[in-house]
Coordinates of C-alpha atoms in Angstrom, one line a residue:
X72 CA 124.4 40.0 47.7
X73 CA 122.8 42.2 50.3
X74 CA 124.1 45.6 51.4
X75 CA 122.5 47.8 54.0
X76 CA 123.8 51.3 54.4
X77 CA 123.4 53.2 57.7
X78 CA 123.5 57.0 57.3
X79 CA 123.8 57.3 61.1
X80 CA 127.0 55.2 61.3
X81 CA 130.4 56.7 62.1
X82 CA 131.9 54.5 59.4
X83 CA 132.3 55.9 55.8
X84 CA 129.8 54.3 53.4
X85 CA 132.6 52.6 51.4
X86 CA 133.8 51.0 54.6
X87 CA 130.3 49.7 55.4
X88 CA 130.1 48.2 51.9
X89 CA 133.6 46.7 52.2
X90 CA 132.7 45.1 55.6
X91 CA 129.4 43.7 54.5
X92 CA 130.6 42.2 51.2
X93 CA 133.9 40.8 52.7
X94 CA 131.8 39.2 55.5
X95 CA 129.5 37.6 52.9
X96 CA 132.6 36.3 51.1
X97 CA 134.3 34.8 54.2
X98 CA 131.0 33.2 55.4
X99 CA 130.7 31.6 52.0
X100 CA 127.4 33.4 51.1
X101 CA 129.1 34.7 48.0
X102 CA 130.9 31.8 46.3
X103 CA 134.1 31.9 44.2
X104 CA 133.7 33.4 40.8
X105 CA 130.3 35.0 41.7
X106 CA 130.0 38.1 39.5
X107 CA 129.3 41.2 41.6
X108 CA 126.8 43.6 40.2
X109 CA 128.3 46.5 38.2
X110 CA 129.4 49.5 40.3
X111 CA 126.8 51.8 38.7
X112 CA 124.0 49.3 39.5
X113 CA 125.0 49.1 43.1
X114 CA 125.4 52.9 43.4
X115 CA 121.9 53.4 41.9
X116 CA 120.3 50.7 44.2
X117 CA 121.9 52.2 47.3
X118 CA 121.4 55.8 46.1
X119 CA 125.1 56.7 46.6
X120 CA 127.9 57.9 44.4
X121 CA 129.6 55.6 41.9
X122 CA 132.9 56.8 43.4
X123 CA 131.9 55.4 46.8
X124 CA 131.1 51.9 45.4
X125 CA 134.3 52.0 43.3
X126 CA 136.3 52.7 46.4
X127 CA 134.7 49.8 48.2
X128 CA 135.4 47.5 45.2
X129 CA 139.0 48.7 45.0
X130 CA 139.5 47.9 48.7
X131 CA 138.0 44.4 48.2
X132 CA 140.3 43.8 45.3
X133 CA 143.3 45.2 47.1
X134 CA 142.6 42.9 50.1
X135 CA 142.2 39.8 47.8
X136 CA 138.5 39.3 48.2
X137 CA 137.6 40.0 44.6
X138 CA 139.3 40.2 41.2
X139 CA 138.5 42.2 38.1
X140 CA 138.3 40.9 34.5
X141 CA 138.4 43.9 32.2
X142 CA 135.2 44.2 30.2
X143 CA 133.5 41.4 32.2
X144 CA 133.3 42.7 35.8
X145 CA 134.4 41.9 39.3
X146 CA 134.2 38.4 40.7
X147 CA 134.7 36.8 44.1
X148 CA 138.2 35.5 44.4
X149 CA 138.7 31.8 44.9
X150 CA 139.5 31.2 48.6
X151 CA 140.4 27.8 50.0
X152 CA 138.8 27.0 53.4
X153 CA 142.1 27.9 55.2
X154 CA 142.3 31.2 53.3
X155 CA 138.7 32.0 54.2
X156 CA 139.5 31.5 57.9
X157 CA 142.6 33.6 57.6
X158 CA 140.7 36.5 55.9
X159 CA 138.0 36.3 58.5
X160 CA 140.6 36.5 61.3
X161 CA 142.3 39.5 59.6
X162 CA 139.0 41.3 59.5
X163 CA 138.3 40.5 63.2
X164 CA 141.8 41.5 64.4
X165 CA 141.5 44.8 62.4
X166 CA 138.3 45.7 64.2
X167 CA 139.5 44.4 67.6
X168 CA 142.6 46.6 67.5
X169 CA 140.4 49.7 67.2
X170 CA 137.9 48.6 69.7
X171 CA 140.5 47.5 72.3
X172 CA 142.1 51.0 72.2
X173 CA 138.7 52.5 72.9
X174 CA 138.1 50.1 75.8
X175 CA 141.5 50.9 77.3
X176 CA 140.6 54.5 77.0
X177 CA 137.5 53.8 79.2
X178 CA 139.7 52.2 81.8
X179 CA 138.4 48.7 81.1
X180 CA 140.7 45.9 82.2
X181 CA 141.2 42.7 80.2
X182 CA 139.3 40.5 82.8
X183 CA 136.4 43.0 82.7
X184 CA 136.3 43.0 78.9
X185 CA 136.4 39.2 78.8
X186 CA 133.5 39.1 81.3
X187 CA 131.5 41.5 79.2
X188 CA 132.1 39.4 76.1
X189 CA 131.1 36.2 77.9
X190 CA 127.9 37.9 79.1
X191 CA 126.8 39.4 75.8
X192 CA 128.2 37.0 73.2
X193 CA 125.2 34.8 73.2
X194 CA 122.7 37.6 73.2

């Protein structure tokens, strides 16, 4: 499991952790029943508050990416291939909704946005 925190990002740190771990799960990089490192270990490695990591883990559990076994730790939830794609799509749509509102605020039309996506998607 690899997590990189950006102190210059607009996103809260717990959100950065959530996004990176959930992405690793939907891509299959973290397999079902993989035991996530303890919250305190992650907090120490990232030099952040235990509360911040706990908040990320809680969001991952709330959204169905992980489950907790009391006294044993947090584990990657079993996802069938269809569920994995559904979770991935949910993450994409969540981000797109926010981004599209921003683009609309800039006066960008749908055809202009599509053209920009086509131009830069492969880059």
